[in-house]
CSV table of C-alpha atoms in Angstrom, one decimal:
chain,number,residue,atom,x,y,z
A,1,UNK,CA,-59.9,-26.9,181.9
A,2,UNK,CA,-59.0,-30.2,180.2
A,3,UNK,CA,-61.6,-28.9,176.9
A,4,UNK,CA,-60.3,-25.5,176.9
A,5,UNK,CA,-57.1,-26.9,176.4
A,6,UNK,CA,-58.0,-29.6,174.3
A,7,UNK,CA,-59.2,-27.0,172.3
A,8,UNK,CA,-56.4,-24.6,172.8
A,9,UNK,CA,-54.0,-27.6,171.0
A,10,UNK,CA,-56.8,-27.4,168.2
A,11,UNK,CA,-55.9,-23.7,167.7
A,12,UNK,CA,-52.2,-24.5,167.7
A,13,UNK,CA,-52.9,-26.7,164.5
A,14,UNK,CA,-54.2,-23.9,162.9
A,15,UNK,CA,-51.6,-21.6,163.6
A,16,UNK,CA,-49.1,-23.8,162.7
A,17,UNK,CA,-49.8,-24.3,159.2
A,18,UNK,CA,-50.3,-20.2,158.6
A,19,UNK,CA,-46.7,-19.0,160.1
A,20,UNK,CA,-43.4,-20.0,159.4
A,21,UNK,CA,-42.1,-23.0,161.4
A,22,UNK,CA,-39.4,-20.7,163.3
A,23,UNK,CA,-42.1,-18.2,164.2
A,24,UNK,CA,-44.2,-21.2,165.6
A,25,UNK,CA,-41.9,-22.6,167.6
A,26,UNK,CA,-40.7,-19.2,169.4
A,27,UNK,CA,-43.9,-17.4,169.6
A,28,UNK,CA,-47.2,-19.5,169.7
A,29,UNK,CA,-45.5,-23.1,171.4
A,30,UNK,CA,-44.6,-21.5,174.0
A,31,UNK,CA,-47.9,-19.7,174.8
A,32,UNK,CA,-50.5,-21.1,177.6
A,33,UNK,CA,-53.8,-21.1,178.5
A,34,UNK,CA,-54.4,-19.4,181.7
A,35,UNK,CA,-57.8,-18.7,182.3
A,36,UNK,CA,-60.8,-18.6,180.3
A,37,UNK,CA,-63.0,-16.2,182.2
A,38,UNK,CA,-66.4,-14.7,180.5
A,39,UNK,CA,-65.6,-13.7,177.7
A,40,UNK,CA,-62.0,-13.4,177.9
A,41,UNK,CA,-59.4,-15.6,177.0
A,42,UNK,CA,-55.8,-15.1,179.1
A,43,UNK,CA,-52.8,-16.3,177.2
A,44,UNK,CA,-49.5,-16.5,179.3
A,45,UNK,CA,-45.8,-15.5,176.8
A,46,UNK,CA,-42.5,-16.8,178.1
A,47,UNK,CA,-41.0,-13.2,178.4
A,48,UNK,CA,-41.6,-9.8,177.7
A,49,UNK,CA,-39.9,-9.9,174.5
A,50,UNK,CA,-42.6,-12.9,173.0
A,51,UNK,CA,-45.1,-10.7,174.1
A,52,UNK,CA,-44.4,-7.5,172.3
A,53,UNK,CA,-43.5,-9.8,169.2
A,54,UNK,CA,-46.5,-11.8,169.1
A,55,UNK,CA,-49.0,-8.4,169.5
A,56,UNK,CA,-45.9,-6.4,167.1
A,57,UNK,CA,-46.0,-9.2,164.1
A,58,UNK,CA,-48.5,-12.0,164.6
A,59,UNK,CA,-51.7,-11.2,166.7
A,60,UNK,CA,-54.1,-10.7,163.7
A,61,UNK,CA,-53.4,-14.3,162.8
A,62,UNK,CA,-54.0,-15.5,166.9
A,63,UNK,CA,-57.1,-13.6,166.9
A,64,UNK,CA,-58.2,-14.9,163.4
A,65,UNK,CA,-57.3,-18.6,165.2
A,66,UNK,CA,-59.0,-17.4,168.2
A,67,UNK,CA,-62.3,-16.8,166.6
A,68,UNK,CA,-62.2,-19.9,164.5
A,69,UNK,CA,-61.8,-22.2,167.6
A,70,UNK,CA,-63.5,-20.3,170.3
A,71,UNK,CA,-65.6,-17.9,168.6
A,72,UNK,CA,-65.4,-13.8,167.6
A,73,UNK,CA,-67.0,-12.6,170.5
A,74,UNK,CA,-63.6,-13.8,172.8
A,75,UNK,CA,-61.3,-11.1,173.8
A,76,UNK,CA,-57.3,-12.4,174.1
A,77,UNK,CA,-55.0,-11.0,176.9
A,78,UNK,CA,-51.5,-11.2,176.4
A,79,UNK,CA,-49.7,-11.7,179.9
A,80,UNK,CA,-45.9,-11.5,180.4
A,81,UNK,CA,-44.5,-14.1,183.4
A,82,UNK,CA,-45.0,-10.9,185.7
A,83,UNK,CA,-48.6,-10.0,184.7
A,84,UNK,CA,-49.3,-13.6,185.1
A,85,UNK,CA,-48.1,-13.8,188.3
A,86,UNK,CA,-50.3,-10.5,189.5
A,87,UNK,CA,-53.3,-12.1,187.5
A,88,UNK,CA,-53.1,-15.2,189.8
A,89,UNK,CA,-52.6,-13.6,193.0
A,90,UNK,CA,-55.8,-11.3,192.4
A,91,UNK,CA,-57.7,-14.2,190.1
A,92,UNK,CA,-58.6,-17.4,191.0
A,93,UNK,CA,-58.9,-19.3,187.7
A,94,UNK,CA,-62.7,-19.2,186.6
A,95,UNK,CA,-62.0,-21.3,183.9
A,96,UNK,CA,-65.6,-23.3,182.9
A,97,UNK,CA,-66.2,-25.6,180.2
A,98,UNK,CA,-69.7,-23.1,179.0
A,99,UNK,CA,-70.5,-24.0,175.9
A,100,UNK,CA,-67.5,-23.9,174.1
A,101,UNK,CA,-67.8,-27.0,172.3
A,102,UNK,CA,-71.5,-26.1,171.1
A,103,UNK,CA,-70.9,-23.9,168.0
A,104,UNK,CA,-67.5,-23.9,167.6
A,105,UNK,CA,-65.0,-25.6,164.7
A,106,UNK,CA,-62.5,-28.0,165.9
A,107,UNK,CA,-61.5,-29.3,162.0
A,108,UNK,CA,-58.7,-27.6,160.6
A,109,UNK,CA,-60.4,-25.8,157.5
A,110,UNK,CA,-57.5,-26.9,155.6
A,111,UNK,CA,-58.3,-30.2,156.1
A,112,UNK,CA,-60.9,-30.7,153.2
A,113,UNK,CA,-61.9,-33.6,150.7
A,114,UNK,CA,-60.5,-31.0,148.1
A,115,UNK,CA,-57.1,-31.1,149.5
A,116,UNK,CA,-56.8,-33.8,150.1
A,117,UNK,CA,-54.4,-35.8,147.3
A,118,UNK,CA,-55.9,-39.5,146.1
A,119,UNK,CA,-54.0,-42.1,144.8
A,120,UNK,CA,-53.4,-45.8,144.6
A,121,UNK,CA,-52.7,-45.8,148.6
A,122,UNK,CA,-55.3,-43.9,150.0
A,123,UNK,CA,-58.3,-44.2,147.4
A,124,UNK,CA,-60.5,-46.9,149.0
A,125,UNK,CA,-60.2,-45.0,152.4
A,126,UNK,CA,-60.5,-41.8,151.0
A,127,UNK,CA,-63.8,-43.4,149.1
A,128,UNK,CA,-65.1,-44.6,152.1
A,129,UNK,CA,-65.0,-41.2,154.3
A,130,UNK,CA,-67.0,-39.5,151.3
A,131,UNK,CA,-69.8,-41.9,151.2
A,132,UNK,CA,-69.9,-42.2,154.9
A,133,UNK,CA,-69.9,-38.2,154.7
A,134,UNK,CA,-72.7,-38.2,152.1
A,135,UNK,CA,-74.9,-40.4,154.0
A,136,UNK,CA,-73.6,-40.4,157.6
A,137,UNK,CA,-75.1,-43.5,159.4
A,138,UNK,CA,-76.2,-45.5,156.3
A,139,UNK,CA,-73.1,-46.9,155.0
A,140,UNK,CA,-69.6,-48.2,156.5
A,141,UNK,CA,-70.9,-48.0,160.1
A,142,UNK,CA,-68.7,-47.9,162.0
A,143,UNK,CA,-65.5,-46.7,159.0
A,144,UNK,CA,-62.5,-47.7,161.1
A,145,UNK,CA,-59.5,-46.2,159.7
A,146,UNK,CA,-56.1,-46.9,160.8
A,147,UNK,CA,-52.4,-46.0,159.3
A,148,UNK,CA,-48.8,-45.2,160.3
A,149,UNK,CA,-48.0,-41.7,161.0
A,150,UNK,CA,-48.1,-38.9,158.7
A,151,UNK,CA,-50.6,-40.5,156.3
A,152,UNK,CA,-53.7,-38.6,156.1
A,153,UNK,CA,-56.0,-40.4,159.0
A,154,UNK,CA,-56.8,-37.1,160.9
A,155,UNK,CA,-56.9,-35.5,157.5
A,156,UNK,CA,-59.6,-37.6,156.6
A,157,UNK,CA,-61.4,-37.1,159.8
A,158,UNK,CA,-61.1,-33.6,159.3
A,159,UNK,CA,-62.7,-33.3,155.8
A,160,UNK,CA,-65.7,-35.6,157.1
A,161,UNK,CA,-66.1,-33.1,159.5
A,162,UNK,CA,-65.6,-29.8,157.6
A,163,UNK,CA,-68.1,-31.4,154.8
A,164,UNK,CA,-70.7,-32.5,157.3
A,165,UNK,CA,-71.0,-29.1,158.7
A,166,UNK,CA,-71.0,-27.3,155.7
A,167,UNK,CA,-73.6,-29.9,154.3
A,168,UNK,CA,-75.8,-30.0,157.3
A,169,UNK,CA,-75.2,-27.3,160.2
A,170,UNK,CA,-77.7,-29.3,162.0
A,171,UNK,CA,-76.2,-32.5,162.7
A,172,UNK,CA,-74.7,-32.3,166.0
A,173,UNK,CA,-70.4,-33.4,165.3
A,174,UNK,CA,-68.0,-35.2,168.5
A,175,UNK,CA,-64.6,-35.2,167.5
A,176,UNK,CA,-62.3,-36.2,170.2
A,177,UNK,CA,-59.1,-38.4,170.9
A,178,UNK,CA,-59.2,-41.8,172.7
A,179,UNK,CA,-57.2,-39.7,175.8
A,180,UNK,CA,-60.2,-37.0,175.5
A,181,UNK,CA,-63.1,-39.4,175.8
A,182,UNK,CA,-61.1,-41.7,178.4
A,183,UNK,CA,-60.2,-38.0,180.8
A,184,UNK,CA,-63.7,-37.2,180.3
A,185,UNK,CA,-65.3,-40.7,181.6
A,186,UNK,CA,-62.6,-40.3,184.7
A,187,UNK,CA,-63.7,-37.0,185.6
A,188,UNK,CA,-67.3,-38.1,185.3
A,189,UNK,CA,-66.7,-40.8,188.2
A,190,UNK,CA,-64.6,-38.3,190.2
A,191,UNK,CA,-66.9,-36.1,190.8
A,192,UNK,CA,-68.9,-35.8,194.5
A,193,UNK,CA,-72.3,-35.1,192.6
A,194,UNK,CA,-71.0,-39.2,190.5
A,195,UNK,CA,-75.2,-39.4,189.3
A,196,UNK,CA,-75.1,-36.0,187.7
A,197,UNK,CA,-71.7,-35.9,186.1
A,198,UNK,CA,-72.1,-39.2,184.8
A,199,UNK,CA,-75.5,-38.3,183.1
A,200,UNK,CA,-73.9,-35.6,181.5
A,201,UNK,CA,-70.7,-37.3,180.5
A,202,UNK,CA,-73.5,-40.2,178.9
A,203,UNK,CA,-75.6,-37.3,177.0
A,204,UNK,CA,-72.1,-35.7,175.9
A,205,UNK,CA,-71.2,-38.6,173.9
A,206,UNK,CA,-74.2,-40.3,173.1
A,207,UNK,CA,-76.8,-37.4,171.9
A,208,UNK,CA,-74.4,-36.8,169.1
A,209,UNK,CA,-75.3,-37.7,165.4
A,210,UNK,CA,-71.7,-38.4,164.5
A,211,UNK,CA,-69.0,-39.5,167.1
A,212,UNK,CA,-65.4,-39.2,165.5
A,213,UNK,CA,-62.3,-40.8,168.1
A,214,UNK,CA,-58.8,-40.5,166.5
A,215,UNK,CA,-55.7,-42.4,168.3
A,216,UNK,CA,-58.1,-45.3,169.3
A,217,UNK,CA,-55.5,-47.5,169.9
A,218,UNK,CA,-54.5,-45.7,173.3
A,219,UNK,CA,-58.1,-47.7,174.6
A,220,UNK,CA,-55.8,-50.4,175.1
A,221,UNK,CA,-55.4,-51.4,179.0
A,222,UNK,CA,-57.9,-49.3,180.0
A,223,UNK,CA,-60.7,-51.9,180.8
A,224,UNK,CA,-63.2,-49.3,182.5
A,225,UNK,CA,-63.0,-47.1,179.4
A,226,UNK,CA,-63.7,-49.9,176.9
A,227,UNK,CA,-66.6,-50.9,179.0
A,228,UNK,CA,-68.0,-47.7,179.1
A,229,UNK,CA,-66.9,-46.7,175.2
A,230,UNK,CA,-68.7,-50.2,174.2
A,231,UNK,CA,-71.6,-48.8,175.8
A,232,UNK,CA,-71.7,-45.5,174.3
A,233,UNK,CA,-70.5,-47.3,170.9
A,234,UNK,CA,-73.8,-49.8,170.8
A,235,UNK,CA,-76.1,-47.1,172.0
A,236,UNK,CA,-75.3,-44.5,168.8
A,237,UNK,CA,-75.0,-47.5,166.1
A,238,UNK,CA,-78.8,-48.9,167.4
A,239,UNK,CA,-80.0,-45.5,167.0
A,240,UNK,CA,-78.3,-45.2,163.5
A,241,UNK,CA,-75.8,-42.4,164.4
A,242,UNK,CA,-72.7,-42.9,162.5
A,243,UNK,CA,-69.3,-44.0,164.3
A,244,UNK,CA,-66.4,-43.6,162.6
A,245,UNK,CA,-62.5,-44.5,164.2
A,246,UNK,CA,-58.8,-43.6,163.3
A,247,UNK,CA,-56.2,-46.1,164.7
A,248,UNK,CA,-52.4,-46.9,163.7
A,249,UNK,CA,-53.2,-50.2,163.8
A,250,UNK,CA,-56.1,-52.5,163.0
A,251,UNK,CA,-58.5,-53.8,165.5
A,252,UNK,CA,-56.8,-57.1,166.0
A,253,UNK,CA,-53.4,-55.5,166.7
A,254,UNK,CA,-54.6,-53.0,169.7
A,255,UNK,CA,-53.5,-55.2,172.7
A,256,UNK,CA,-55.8,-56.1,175.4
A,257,UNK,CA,-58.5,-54.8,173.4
A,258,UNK,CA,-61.6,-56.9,175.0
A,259,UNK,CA,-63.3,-59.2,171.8
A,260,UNK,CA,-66.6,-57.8,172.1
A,261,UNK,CA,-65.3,-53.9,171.2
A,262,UNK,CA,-62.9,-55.7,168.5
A,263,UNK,CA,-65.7,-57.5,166.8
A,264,UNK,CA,-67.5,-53.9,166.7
A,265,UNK,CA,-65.0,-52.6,164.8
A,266,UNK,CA,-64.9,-54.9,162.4
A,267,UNK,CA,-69.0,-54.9,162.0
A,268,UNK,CA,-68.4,-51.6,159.4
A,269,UNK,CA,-65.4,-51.3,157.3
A,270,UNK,CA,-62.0,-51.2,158.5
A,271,UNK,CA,-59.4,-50.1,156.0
A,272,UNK,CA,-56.1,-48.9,155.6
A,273,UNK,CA,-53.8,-46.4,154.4
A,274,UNK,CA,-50.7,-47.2,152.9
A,275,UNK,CA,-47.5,-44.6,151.9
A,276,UNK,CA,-48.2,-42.8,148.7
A,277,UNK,CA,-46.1,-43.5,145.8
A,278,UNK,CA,-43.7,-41.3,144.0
A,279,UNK,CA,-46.7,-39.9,141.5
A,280,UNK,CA,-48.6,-39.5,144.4
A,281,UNK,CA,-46.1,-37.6,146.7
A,282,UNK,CA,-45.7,-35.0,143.7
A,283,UNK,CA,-49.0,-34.6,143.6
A,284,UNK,CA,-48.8,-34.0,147.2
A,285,UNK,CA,-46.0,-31.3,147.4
A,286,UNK,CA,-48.0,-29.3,144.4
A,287,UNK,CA,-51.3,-29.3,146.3
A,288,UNK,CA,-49.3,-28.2,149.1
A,289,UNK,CA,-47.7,-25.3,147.1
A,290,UNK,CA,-51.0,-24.6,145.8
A,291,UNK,CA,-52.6,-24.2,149.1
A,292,UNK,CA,-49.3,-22.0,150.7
A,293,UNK,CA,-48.9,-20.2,147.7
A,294,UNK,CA,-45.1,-21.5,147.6
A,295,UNK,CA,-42.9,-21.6,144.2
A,296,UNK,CA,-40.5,-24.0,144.0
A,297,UNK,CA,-39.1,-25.6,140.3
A,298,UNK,CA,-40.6,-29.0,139.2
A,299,UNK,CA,-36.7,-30.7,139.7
A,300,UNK,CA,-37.0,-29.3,143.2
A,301,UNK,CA,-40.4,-31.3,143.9
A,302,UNK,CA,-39.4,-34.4,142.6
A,303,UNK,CA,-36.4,-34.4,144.6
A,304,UNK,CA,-38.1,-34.0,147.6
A,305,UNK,CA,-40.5,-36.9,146.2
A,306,UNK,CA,-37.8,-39.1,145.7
A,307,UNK,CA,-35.8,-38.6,149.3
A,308,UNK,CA,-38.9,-38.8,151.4
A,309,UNK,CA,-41.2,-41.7,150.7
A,310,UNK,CA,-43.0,-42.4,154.0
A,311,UNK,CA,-44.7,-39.5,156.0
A,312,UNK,CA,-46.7,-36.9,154.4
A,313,UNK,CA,-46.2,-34.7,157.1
A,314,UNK,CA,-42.6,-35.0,157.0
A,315,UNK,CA,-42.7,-34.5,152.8
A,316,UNK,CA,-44.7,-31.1,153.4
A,317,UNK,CA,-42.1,-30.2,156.1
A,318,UNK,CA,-39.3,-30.2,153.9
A,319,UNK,CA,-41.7,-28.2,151.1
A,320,UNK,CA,-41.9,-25.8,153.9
A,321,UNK,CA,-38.2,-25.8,154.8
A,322,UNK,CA,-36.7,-25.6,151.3
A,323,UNK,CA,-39.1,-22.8,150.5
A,324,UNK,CA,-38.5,-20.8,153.7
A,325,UNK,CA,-34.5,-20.9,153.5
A,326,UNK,CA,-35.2,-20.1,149.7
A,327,UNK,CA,-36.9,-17.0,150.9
A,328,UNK,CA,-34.5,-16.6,153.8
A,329,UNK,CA,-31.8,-15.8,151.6
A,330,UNK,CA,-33.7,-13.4,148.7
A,331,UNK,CA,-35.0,-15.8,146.8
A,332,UNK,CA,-38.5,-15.9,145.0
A,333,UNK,CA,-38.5,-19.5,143.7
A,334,UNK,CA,-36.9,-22.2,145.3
A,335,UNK,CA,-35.0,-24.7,143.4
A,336,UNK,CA,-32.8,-27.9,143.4
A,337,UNK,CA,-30.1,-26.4,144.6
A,338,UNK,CA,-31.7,-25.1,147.7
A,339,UNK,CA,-33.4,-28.4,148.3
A,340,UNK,CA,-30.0,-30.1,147.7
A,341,UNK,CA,-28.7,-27.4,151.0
A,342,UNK,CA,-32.0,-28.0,153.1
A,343,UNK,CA,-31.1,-32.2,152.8
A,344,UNK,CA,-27.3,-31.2,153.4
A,345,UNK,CA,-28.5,-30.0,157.0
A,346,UNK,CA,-26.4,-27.2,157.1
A,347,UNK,CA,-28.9,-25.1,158.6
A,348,UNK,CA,-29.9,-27.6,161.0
A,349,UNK,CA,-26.4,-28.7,162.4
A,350,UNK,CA,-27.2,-28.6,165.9
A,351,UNK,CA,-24.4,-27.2,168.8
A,352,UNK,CA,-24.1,-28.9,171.9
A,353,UNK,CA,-27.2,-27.0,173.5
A,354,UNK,CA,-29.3,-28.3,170.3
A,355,UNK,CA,-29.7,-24.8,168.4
A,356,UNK,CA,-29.5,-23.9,164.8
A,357,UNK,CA,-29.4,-20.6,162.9
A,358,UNK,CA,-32.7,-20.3,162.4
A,359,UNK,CA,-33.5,-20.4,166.0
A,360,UNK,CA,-30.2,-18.5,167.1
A,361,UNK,CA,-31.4,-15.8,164.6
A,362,UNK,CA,-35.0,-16.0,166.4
A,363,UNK,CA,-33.5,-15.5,170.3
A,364,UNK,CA,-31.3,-12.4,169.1
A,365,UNK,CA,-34.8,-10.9,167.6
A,366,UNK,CA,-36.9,-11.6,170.7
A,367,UNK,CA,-34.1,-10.7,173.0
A,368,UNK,CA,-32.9,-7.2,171.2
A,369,UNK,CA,-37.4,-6.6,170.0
A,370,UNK,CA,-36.7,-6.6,166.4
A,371,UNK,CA,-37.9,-8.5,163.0
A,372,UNK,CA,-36.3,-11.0,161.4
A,373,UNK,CA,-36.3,-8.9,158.2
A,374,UNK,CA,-34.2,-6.2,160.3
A,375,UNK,CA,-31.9,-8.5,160.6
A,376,UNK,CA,-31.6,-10.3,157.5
A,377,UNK,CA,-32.0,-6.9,155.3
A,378,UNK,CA,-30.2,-4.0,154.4
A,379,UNK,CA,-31.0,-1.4,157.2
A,380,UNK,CA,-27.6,0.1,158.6
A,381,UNK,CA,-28.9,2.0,161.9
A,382,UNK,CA,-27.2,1.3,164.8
A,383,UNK,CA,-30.0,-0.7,166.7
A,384,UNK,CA,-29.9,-3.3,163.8
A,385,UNK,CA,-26.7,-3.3,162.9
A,386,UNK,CA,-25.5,-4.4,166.3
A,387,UNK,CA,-27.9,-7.5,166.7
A,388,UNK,CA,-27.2,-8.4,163.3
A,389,UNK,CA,-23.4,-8.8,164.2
A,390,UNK,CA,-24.3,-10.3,167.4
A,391,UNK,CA,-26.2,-12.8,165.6
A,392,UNK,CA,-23.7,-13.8,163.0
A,393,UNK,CA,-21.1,-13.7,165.6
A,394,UNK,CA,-23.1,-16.7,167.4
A,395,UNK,CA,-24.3,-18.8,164.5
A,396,UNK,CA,-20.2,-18.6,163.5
A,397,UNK,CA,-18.6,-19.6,166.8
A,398,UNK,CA,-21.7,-21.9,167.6
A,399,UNK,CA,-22.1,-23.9,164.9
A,400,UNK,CA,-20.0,-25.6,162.1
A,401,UNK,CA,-21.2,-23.3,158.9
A,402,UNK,CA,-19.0,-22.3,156.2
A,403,UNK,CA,-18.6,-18.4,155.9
A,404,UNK,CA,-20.6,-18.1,152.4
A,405,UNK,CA,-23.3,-20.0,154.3
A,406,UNK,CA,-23.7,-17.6,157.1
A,407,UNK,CA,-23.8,-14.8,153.9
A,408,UNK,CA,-26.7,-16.6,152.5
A,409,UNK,CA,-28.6,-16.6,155.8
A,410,UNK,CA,-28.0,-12.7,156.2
A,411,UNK,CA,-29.5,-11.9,153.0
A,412,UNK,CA,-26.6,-12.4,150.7
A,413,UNK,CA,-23.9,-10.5,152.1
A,414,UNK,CA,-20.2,-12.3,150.8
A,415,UNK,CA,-17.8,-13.9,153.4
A,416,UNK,CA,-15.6,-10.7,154.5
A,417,UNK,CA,-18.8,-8.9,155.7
A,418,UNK,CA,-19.7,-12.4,157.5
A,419,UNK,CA,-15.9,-12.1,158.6
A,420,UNK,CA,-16.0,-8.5,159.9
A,421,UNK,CA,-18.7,-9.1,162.0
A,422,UNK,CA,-17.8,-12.3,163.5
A,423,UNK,CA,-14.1,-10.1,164.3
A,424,UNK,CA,-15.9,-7.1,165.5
A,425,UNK,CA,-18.0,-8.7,168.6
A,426,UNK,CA,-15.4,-11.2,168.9
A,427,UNK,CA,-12.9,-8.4,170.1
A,428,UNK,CA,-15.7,-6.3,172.1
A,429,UNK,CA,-16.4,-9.5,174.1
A,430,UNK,CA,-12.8,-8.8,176.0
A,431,UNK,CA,-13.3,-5.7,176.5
A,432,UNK,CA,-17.3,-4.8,176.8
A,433,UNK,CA,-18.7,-6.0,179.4
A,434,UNK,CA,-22.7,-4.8,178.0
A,435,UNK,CA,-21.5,-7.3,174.7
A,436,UNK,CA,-20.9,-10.0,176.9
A,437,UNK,CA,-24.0,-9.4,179.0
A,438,UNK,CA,-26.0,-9.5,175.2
A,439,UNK,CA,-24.7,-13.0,174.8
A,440,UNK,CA,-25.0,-15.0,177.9
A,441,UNK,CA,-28.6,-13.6,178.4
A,442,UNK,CA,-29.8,-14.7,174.3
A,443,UNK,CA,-27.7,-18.0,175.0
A,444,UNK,CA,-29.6,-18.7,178.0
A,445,UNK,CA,-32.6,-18.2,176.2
A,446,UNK,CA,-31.5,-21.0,174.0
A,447,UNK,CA,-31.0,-23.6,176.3
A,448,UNK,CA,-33.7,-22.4,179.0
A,449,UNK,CA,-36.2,-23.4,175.9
């Protein structure tokens, strides 16, 4: 079960960078893996609700996911907490490792030597992985790579991998994390058959060409696991088969690290990755906006560039946010002004259960089985209407957002629309007792996660 679900955070990558951030969080976070049986793959949804939205809005982009990760001939059932709980009184899990991990992709096709922006604080490491991926085992061996977070390490582990299997389909690819390779070694050694699983665990790792391990630094402590990834690391570098390491630290910083592995590391190259500059976080966001198709005014980039100077990651999550509240509110290009309001935090100013509009806006869709561009747009019949008042109702007496913000959110509308509303299910809460019902049950939602 542990690789199916290894793989199963894999496909959450994916998904991740081709929805919206809100849509990720409520539809495909919550999902989990309950059995892989044959050739079907049973997902469990938090509610009834998440369900019929994910299959309504979102499941030609889960399947697409589906068949990247674990291939097209996989079949995806949907189970709310009720089927689940039928499945697993008729079902024992069946779940088996197969072959998963044979022929299918576990780089993010995003992740590519193309997209990937170069400049003064990347370019030697960036260097490096190409040749290493040119002429795997020949140069740089092994090509440590460590960084702080958000810098482009697993983005560069990525690209090796999409280019070395697009290159040669032959070579036979191990990407894993250091907690990956260390459950793996413990489940070889619990085993009652220890001979057999052991073997395998030993031909797993070492009848690969290239072995990739990101988060390395988490070998630290765990003195059975160096001993055994020493082993597997001397065996594949004697034979010529290309080792290469991500870490957010260098070798002599992981603690407890035994000499012998550390002095490995540094046999190859070991280089670092520093935060981009200003030019270089520009040329970041415009990739980015390249890639996701987002418009967004040349001001509006460069403040963004100038606010966040250390995390990539974080700098293409802002992209993302400014563009998506741009778009939120009828817009077609985002600009200054509405990366000025993303920065402000108004639409993140939390209540004292921790939600925000965006995700307030979410629960009332889920709850009530309608889009978010009901509920934002202009339709007038009665089933949108009502969770559209509901909504601004909650986001008004919830959080701290000036009426003409609220407007923005719904699509425009001015402050005594935003008004009406909030007046309208404020007065039906004393005296309908359905209205109150609709609130408690979409503000338990909220806190319940």
């Amino acid at each position: 079960m542990q690789e199916i679900n290894n793989l199963w955070n894999i496909l959450l990558e994916k998904l991740e960078l081709s929805v919206s951030n809100v849509s990720f969080v409520m539809w495909f976070k919550p999902l989990k893996v309950i059995d892989l049986n044959d050739n079907n793959l049973y997902l469990g949804a938090k509610s009834t609700f998440a369900k019929n939205q994910i299959l309504k809005n979102y499941f030609d982009k889960l399947k697409s996911a589906v068949d990247d990760v674990f291939g097209e001939n996989i079949e995806i059932e949907i189970l709310d907490p009720s089927e689940e709980v039928d499945y697993l009184s008729k079902n024992a899990p069946k779940t088996t490792n197969r072959d998963v991990e044979v022929n299918k992709n576990p780089f993010n096709p995003k992740y590519t030597f193309d997209n990937f922006v170069v400049g003064k604080s990347n370019q030697t490491a960036y260097a490096a992985a190409r040749a290493v991926a040119e002429n795997p085992g020949k140069h740089f061996n092994p090509l440590f790579i460590y960084s702080g977070v958000g810098l482009g390490k697993t983005h560069l582990l990525h690209a090796i991998g999409n280019y070395l299997r697009q290159e040669n389909s032959n070579l036979k690819i191990k990407y894993v994390t250091c907690e990956q390779f260390t459950n793996d070694y413990i489940e070889s050694l619990g085993s009652a058959s220890k001979t057999k699983t052991y073997s395998e665990f030993r031909d797993k790792y070492r009848s690969c060409d290239v072995l990739m391990v990101d988060d390395i630094q988490f070998i630290s402590k765990k003195i059975s696991t160096q001993e055994e990834f020493f082993n597997t690391f001397n065996d594949l570098r004697e034979r010529a088969k290309q080792v290469i390491i991500a870490s957010d630290r260098p070798p002599d910083e992981i603690e407890t690290l035994e000499e012998r592995l550390r002095s490995r590391f540094k046999q190859g190259l070991t280089q670092d990755m520093q935060s981009p500059d200003f030019e270089t976080r520009v040329a970041i966001l415009r990739k980015k906006c390249q890639i996701e198709k987002y418009s967004i005014t040349d001001e509006a980039i460069s403040l963004i560039a100038d606010r966040i100077d250390s995390n990539v990651r974080e700098l293409e999550g802002m992209l993302s946010k400014v563009c998506f509240l741009s778009n939120l509110i009828g817009k077609t290009t985002a600009d200054v002004g509405d990366a000025k309001e993303a920065f402000s935090d108004k639409y993140e100013e939390k209540n004292e259960g921790g939600s925000n509009a965006d995700q307030i806006i979410s629960a009332v869709c889920e709850y009530f089985d309608i889009s978010r561009d009901d509920i934002v747009g202009k339709k007038k019949s009665k089933d949108i209407v009502e969770p559209r008042m509901i909504a601004i109702y909650m986001i008004s007496e919830m959080l701290e957002l000036p009426l003409v913000s609220i407007g923005k959110i719904f699509g425009g509308r001015d402050h005594t629309t935003i008004m009406h509303a909030r007046d309208k299910i404020s007065t039906e809460i004393k005296t309908n007792r359905k209205t109150q019902t609709f609130i408690n049950e979409i503000k338990k939602m909220l806190t319940s996660g």
